[in-house]
PDB file of C-alpha atoms (C1' of nucleotides) in Angstrom:
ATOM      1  CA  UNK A   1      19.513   2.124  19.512  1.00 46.00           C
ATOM      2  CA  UNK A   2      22.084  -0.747  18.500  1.00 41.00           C
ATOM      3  CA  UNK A   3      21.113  -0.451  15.186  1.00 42.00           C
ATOM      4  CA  UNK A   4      23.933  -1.204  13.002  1.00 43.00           C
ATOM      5  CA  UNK A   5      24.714  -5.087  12.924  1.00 44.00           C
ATOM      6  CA  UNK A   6      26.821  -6.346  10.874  1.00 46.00           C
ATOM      7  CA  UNK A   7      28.279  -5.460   7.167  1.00 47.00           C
ATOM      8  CA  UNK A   8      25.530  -6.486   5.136  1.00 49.00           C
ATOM      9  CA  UNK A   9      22.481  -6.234   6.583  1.00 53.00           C
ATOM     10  CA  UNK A  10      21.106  -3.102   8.263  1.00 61.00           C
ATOM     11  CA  UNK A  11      18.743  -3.551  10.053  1.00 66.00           C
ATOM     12  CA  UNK A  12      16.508  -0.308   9.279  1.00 77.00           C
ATOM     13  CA  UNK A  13      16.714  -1.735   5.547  1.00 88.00           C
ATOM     14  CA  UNK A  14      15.067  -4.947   6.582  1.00 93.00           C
ATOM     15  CA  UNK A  15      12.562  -2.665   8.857  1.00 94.00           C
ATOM     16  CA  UNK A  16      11.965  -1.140   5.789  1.00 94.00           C
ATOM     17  CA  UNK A  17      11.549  -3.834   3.609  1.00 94.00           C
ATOM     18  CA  UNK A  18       9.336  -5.959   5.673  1.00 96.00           C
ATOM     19  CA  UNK A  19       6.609  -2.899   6.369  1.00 97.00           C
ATOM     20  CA  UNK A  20       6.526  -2.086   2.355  1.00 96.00           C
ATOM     21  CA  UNK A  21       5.503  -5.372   2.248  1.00 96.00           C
ATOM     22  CA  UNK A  22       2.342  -5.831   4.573  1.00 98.00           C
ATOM     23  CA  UNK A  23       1.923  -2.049   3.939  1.00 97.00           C
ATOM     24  CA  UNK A  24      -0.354  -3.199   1.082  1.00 97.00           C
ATOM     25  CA  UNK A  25      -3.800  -3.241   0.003  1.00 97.00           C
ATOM     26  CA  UNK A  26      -3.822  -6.591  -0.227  1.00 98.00           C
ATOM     27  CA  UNK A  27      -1.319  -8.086   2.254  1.00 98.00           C
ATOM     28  CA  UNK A  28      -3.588  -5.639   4.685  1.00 98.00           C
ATOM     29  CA  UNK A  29      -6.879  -7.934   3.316  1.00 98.00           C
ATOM     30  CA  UNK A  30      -5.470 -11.211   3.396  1.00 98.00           C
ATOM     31  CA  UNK A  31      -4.246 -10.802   7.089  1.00 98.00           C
ATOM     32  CA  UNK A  32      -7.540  -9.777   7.762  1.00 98.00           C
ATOM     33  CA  UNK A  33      -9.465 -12.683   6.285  1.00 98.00           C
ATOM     34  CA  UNK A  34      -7.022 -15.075   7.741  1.00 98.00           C
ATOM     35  CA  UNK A  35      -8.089 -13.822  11.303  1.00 97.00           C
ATOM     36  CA  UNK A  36     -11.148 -15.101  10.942  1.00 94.00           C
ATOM     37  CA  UNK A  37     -10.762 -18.606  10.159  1.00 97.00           C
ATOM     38  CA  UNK A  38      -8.128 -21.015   8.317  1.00 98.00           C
ATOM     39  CA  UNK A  39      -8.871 -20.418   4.662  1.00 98.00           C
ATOM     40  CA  UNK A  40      -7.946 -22.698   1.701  1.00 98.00           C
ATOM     41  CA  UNK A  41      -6.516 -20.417  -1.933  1.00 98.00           C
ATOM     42  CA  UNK A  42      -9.879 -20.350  -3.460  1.00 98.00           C
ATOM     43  CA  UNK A  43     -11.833 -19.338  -0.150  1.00 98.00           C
ATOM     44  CA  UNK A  44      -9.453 -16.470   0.294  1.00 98.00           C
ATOM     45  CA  UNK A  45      -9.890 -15.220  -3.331  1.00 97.00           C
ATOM     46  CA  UNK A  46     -13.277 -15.399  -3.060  1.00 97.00           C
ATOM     47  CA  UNK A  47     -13.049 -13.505   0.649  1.00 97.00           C
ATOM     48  CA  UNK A  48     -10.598 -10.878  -0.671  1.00 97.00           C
ATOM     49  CA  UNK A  49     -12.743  -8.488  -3.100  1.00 94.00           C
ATOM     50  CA  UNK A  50     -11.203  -7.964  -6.264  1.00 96.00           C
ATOM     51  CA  UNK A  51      -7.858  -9.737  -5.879  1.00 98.00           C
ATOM     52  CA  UNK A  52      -6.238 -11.424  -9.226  1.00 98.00           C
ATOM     53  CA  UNK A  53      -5.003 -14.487  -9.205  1.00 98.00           C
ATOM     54  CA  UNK A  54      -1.141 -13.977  -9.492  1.00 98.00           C
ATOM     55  CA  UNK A  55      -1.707 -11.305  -7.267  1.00 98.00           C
ATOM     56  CA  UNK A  56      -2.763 -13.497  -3.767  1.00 98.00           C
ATOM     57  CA  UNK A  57      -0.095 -16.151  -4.666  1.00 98.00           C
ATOM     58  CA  UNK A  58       2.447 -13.632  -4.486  1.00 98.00           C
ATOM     59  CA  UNK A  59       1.433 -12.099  -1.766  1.00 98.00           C
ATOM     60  CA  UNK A  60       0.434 -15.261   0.412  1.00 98.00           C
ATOM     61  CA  UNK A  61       4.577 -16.277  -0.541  1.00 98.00           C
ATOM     62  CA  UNK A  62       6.340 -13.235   0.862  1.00 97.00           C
ATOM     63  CA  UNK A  63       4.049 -13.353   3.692  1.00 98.00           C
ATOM     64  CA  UNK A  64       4.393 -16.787   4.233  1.00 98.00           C
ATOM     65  CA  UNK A  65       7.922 -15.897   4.068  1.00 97.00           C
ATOM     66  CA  UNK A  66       8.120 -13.554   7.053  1.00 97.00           C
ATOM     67  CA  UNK A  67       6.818 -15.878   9.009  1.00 98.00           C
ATOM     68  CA  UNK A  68       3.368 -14.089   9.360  1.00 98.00           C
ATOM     69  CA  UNK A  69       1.278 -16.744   7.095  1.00 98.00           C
ATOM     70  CA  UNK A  70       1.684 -20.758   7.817  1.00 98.00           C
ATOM     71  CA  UNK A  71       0.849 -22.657   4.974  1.00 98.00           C
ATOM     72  CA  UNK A  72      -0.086 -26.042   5.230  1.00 98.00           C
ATOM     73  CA  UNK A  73      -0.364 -28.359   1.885  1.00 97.00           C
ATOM     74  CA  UNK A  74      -1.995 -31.912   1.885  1.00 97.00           C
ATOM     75  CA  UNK A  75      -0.620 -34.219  -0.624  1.00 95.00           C
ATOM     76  CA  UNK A  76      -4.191 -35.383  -1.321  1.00 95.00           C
ATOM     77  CA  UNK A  77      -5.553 -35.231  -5.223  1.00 94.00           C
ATOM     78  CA  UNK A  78      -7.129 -32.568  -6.267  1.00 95.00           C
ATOM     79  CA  UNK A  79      -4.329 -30.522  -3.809  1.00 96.00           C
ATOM     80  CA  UNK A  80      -5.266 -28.611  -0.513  1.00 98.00           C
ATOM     81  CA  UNK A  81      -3.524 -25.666   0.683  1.00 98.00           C
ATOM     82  CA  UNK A  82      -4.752 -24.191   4.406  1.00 98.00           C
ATOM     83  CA  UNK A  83      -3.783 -20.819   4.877  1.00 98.00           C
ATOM     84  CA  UNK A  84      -3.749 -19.588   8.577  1.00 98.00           C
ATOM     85  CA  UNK A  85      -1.966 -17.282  10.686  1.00 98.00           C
ATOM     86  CA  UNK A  86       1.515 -17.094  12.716  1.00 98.00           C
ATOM     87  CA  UNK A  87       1.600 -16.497  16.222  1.00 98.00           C
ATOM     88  CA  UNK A  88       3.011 -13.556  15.147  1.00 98.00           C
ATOM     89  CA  UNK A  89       0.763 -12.862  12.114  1.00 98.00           C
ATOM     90  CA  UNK A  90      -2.100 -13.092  14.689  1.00 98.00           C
ATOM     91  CA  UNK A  91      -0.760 -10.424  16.891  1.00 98.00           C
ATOM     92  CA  UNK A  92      -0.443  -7.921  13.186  1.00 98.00           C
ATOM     93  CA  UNK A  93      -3.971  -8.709  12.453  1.00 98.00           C
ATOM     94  CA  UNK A  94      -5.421  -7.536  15.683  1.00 98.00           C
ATOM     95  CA  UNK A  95      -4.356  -4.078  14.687  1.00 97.00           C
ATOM     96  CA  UNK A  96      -4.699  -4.302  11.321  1.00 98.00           C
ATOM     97  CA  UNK A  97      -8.719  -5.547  11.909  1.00 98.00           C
ATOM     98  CA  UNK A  98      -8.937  -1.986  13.356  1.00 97.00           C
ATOM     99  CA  UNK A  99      -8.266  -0.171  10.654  1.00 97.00           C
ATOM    100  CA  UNK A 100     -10.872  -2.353   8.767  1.00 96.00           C
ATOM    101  CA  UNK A 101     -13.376  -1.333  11.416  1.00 97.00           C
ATOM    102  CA  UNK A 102     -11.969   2.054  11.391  1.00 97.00           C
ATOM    103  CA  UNK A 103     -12.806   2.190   7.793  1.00 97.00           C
ATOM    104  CA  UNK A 104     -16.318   0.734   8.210  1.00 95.00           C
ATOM    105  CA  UNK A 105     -17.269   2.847  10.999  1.00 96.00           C
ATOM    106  CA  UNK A 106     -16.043   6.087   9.298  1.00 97.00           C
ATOM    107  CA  UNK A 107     -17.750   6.586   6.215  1.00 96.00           C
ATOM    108  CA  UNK A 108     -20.333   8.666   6.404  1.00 95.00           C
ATOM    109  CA  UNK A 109     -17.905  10.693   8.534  1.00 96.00           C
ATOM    110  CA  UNK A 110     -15.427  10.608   5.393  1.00 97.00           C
ATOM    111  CA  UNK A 111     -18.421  11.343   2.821  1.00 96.00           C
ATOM    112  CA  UNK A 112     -19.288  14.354   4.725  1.00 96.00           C
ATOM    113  CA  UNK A 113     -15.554  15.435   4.817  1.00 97.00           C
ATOM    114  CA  UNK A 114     -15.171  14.909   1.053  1.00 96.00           C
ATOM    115  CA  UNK A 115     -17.886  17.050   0.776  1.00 95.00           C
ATOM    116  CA  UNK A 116     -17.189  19.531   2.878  1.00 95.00           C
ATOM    117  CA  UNK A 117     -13.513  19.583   1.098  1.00 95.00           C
ATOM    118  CA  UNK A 118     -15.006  19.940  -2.321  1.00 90.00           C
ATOM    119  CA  UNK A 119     -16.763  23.430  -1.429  1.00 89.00           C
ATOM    120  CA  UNK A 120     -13.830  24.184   0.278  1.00 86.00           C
ATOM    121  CA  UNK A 121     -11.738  23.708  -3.172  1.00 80.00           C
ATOM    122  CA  UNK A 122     -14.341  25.322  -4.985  1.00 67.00           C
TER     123      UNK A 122
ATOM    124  CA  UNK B   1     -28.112   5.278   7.228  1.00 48.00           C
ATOM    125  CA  UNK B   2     -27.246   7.664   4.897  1.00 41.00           C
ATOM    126  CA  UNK B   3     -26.344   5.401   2.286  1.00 41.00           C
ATOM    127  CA  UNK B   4     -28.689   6.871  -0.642  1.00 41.00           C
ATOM    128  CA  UNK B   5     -26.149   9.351  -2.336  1.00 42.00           C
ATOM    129  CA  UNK B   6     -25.712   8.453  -5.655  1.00 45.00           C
ATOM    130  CA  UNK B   7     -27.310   6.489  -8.235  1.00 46.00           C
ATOM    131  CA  UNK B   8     -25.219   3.174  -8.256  1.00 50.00           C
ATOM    132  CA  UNK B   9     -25.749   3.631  -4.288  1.00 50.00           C
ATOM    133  CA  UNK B  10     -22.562   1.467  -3.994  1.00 57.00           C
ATOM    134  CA  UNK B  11     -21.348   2.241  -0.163  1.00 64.00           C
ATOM    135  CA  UNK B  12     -18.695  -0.735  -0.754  1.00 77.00           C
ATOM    136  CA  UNK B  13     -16.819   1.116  -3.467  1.00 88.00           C
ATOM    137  CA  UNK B  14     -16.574   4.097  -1.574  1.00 93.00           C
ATOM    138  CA  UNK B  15     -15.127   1.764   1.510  1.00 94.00           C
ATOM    139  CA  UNK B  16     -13.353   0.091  -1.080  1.00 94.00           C
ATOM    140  CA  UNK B  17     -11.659   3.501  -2.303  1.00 94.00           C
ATOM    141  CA  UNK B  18     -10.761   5.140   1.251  1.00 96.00           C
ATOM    142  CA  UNK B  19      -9.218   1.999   2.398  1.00 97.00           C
ATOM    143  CA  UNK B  20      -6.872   1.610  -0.797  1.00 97.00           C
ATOM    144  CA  UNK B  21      -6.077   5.117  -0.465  1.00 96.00           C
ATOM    145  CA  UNK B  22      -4.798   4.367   3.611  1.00 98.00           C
ATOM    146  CA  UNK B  23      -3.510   1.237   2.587  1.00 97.00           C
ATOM    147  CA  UNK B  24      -0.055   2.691   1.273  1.00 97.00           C
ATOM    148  CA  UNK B  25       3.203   2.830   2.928  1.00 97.00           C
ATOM    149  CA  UNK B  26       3.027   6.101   2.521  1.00 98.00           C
ATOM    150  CA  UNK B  27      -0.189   6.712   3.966  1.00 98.00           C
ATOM    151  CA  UNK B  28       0.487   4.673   6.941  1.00 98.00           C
ATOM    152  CA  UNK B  29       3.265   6.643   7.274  1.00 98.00           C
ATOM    153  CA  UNK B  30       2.595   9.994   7.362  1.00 98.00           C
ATOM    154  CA  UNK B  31      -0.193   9.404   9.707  1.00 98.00           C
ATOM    155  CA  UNK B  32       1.792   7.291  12.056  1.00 98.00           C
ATOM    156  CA  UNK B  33       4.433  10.614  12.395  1.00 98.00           C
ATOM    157  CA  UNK B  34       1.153  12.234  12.631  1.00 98.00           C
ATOM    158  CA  UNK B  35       0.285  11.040  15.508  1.00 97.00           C
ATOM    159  CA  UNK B  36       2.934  12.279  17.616  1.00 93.00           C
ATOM    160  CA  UNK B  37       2.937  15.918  17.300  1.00 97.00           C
ATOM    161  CA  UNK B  38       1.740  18.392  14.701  1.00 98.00           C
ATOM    162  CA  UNK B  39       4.199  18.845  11.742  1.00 98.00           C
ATOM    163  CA  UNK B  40       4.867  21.118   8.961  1.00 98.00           C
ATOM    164  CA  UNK B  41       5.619  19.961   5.594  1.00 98.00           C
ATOM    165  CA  UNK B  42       9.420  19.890   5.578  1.00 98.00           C
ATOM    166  CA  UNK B  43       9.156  18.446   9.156  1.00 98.00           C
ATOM    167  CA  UNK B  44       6.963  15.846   8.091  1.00 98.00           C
ATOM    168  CA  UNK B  45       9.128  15.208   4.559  1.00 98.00           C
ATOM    169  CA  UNK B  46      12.395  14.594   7.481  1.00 97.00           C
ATOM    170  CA  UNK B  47      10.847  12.485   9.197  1.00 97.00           C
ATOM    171  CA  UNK B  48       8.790  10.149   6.849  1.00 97.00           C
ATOM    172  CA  UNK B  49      12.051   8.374   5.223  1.00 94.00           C
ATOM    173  CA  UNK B  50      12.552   8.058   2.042  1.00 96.00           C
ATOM    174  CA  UNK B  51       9.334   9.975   0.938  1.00 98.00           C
ATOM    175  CA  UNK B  52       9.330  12.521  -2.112  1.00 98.00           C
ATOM    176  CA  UNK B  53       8.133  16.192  -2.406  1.00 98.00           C
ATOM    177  CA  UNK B  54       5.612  14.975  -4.855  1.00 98.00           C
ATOM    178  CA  UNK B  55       3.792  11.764  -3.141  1.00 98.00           C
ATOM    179  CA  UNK B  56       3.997  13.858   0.449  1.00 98.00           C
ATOM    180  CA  UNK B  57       1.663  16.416  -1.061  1.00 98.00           C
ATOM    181  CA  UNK B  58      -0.174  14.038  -2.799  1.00 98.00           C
ATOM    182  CA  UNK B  59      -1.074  12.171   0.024  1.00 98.00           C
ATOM    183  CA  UNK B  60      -1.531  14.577   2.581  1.00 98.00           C
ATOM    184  CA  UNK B  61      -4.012  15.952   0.356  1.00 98.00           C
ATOM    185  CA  UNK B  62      -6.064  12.791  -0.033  1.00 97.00           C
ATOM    186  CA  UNK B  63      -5.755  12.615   3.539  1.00 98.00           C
ATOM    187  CA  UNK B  64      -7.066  15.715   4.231  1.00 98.00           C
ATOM    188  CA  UNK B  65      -9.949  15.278   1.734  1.00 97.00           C
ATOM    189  CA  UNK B  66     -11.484  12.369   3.614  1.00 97.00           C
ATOM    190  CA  UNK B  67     -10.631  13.915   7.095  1.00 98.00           C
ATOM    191  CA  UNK B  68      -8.007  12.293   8.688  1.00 98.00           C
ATOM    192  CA  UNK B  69      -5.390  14.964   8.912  1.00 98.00           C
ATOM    193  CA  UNK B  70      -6.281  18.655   9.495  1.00 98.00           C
ATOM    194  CA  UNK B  71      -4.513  21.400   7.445  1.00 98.00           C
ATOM    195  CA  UNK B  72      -4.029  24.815   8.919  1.00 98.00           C
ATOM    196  CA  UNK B  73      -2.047  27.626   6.994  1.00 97.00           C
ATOM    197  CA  UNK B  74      -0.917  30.629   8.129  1.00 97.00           C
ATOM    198  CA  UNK B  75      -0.473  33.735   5.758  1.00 95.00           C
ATOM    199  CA  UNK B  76       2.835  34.657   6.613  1.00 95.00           C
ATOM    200  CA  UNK B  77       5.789  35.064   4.354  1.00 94.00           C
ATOM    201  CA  UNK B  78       7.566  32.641   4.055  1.00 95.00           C
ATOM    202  CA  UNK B  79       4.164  30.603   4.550  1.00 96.00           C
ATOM    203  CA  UNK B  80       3.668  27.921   7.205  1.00 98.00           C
ATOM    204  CA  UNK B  81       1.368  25.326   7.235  1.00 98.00           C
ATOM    205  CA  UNK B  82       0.330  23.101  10.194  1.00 98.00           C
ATOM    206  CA  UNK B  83      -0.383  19.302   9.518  1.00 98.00           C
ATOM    207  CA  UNK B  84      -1.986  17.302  12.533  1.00 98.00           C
ATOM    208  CA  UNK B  85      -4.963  14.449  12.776  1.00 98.00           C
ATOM    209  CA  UNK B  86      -8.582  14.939  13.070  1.00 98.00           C
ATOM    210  CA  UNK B  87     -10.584  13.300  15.666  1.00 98.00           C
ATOM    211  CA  UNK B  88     -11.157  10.711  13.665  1.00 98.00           C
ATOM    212  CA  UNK B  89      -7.672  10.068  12.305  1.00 98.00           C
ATOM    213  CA  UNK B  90      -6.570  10.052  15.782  1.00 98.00           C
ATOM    214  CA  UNK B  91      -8.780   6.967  16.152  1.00 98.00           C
ATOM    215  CA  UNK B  92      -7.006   5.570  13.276  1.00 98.00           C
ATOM    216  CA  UNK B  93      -3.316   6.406  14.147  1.00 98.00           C
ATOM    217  CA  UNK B  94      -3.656   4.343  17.128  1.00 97.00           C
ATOM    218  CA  UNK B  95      -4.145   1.208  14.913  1.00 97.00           C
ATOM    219  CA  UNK B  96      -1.733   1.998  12.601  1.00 98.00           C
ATOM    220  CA  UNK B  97       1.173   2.749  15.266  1.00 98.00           C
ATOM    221  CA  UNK B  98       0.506  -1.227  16.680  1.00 97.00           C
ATOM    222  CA  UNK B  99       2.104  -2.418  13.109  1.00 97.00           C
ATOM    223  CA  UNK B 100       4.664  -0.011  12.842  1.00 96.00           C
ATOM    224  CA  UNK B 101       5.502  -1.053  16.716  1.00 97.00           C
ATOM    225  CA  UNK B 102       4.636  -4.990  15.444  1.00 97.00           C
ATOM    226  CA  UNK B 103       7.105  -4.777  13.080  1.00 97.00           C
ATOM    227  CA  UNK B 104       9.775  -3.353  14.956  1.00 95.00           C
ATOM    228  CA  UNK B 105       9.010  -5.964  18.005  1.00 96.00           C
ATOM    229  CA  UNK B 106       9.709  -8.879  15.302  1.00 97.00           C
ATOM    230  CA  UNK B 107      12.514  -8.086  13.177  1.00 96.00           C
ATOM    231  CA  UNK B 108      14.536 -11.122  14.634  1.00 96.00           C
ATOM    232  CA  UNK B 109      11.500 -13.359  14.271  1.00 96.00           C
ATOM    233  CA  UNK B 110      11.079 -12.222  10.308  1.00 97.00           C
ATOM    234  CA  UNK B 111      14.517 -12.417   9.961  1.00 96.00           C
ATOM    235  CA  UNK B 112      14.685 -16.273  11.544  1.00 97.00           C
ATOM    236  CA  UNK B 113      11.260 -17.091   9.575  1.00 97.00           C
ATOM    237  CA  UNK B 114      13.179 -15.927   5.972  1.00 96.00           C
ATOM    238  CA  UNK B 115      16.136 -17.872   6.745  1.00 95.00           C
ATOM    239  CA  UNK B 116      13.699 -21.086   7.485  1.00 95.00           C
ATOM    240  CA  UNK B 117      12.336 -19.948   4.492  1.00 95.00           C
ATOM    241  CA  UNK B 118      15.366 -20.106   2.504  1.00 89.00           C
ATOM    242  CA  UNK B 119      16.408 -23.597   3.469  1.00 89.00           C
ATOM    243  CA  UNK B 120      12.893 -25.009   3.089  1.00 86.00           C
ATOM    244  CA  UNK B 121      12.604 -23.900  -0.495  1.00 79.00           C
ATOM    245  CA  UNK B 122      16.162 -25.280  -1.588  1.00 65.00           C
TER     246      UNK B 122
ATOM    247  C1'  DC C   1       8.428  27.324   2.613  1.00 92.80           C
ATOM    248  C1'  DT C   2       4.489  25.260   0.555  1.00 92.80           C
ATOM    249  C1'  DG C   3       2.667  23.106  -3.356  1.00 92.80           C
ATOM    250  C1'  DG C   4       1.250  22.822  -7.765  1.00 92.80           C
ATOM    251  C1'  DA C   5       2.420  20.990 -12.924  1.00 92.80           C
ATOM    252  C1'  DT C   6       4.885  18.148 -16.308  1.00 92.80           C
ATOM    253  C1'  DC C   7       7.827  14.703 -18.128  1.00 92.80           C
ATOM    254  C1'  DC C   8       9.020  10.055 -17.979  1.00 92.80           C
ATOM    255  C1'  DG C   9      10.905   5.543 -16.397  1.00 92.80           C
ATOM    256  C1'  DT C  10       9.798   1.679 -13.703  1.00 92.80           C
ATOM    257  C1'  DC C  11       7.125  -1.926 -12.053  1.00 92.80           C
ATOM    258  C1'  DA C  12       2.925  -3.412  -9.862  1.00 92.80           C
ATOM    259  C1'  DG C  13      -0.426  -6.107 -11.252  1.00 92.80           C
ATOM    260  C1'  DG C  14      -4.095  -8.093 -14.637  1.00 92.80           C
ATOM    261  C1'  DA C  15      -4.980 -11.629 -18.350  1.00 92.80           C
ATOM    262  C1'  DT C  16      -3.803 -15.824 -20.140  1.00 92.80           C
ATOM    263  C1'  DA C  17      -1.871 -20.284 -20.695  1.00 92.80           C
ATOM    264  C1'  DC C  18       0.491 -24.247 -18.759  1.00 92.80           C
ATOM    265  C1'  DT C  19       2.084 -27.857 -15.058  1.00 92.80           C
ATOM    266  C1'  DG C  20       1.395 -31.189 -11.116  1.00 92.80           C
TER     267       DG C  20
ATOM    268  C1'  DC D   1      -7.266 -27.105  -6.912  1.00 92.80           C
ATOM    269  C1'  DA D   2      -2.972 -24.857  -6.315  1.00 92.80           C
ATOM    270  C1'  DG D   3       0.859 -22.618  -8.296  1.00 92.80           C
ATOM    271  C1'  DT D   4       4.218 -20.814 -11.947  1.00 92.80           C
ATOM    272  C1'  DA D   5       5.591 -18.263 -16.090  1.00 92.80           C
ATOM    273  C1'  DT D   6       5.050 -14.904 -19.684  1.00 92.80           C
ATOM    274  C1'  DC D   7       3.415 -10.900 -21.803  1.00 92.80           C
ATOM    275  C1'  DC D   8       1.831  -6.241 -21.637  1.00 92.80           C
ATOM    276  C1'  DT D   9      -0.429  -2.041 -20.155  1.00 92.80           C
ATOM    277  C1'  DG D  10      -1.431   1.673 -16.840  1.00 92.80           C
ATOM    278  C1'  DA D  11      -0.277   4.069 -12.919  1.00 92.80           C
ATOM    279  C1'  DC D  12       2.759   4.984  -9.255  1.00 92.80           C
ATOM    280  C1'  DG D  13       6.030   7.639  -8.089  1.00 92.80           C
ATOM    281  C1'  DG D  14      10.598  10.241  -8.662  1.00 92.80           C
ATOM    282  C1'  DA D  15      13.023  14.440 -10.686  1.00 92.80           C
ATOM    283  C1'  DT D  16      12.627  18.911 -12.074  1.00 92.80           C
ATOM    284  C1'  DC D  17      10.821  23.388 -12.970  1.00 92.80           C
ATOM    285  C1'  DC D  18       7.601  27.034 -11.824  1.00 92.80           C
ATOM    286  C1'  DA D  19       4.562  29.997  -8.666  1.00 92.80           C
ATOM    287  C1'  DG D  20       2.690  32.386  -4.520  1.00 92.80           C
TER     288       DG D  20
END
DNA sequence: CTGGATCCGTCAGGATACTG
DNA sequence: CAGTATCCTGACGGATCCAG
């Protein structure tokens, strides 16, 4: 439906673009952690299990740059960065806290599955 | 309950594992295209854009391993097999279709946040 | 038509060091 | 503390061929 804009930019591209990029591991976990509370750098790598360095800065940019993450900084000394959600990013995270839960709530239901799968495979 | 299984007894690896695994574009897609009507592989490889023979496959088999998607085959020549959700991965789907819709409802609003982006970074 | 198996290039992503 | 830049390895994932 109305699809096709203008020369450059289709928009199924940017569709596509855009959900590659939350359609992470670790854009998922950082929008999760954010809808909890406003977290500083450190407090979300210490809240996201596992995630390198590099790895949150890059992700906090892009997602900062769709408008999803606002990032505050304070021009104190030693620095402070708040990371919290959009409007927007709030709405994402509602659904994207279910799958968390989904997850959580699942496993011995997956566990039993994998098990039940692994006979089945022989 | 039913935590005891193995001998590192480490329930958040396992959590850890099946939520990386569902955390892929892929993944996310195939189950979203899931969830409106039961597919067969080439229907499925149609409709999920962009996906190859290879990580379809691959995925729906991981799927099917920890019981979100249900495989049925029939023994008929050519063969046919039936790909549709579980119970559970119903549960899921539902989640995962509010970010697909999410990002759909905010293209414009991505699209306006990246060019505020753009300026604000010189 | 479904779905393995193999080869192989690309790049995600970790480790490290450096700046403000 | 927050963030960038560089190097480097492993795996993700595509293309292709083979099988039932």
């Amino acid at each position: 439906m109305t699809v096709e804009s203008d020369t450059t930019g289709r928009i199924g591209s940017l569709a596509n673009e855009v959900f590659t990029g939350i359609a992470t591991k670790w854009a998922l976990l950082i929008i999760d952690a954010l809808g909890a509370e406003t977290l500083r750098f450190n407090q979300l790598r210490a809240q996201v299990e596992g995630i390198s360095h590099k790895m949150l800065a890059q992700t906090l940019r892009t997602l900062e740059r769709d408008g999803i993450v606002d990032r505050t900084a304070y021009a104190t000394v030693p620095p402070r960065v708040d990371y919290n959600l959009t409007a927007a990013g709030r709405e994402l995270q509602a659904t994207i806290h279910g799958i968390c839960q989904w997850t959580h709530h699942h496993l011995d239901h997956i566990q039993a599955a994998r098990d039940r799968f692994e006979g089945r495979v022989q």
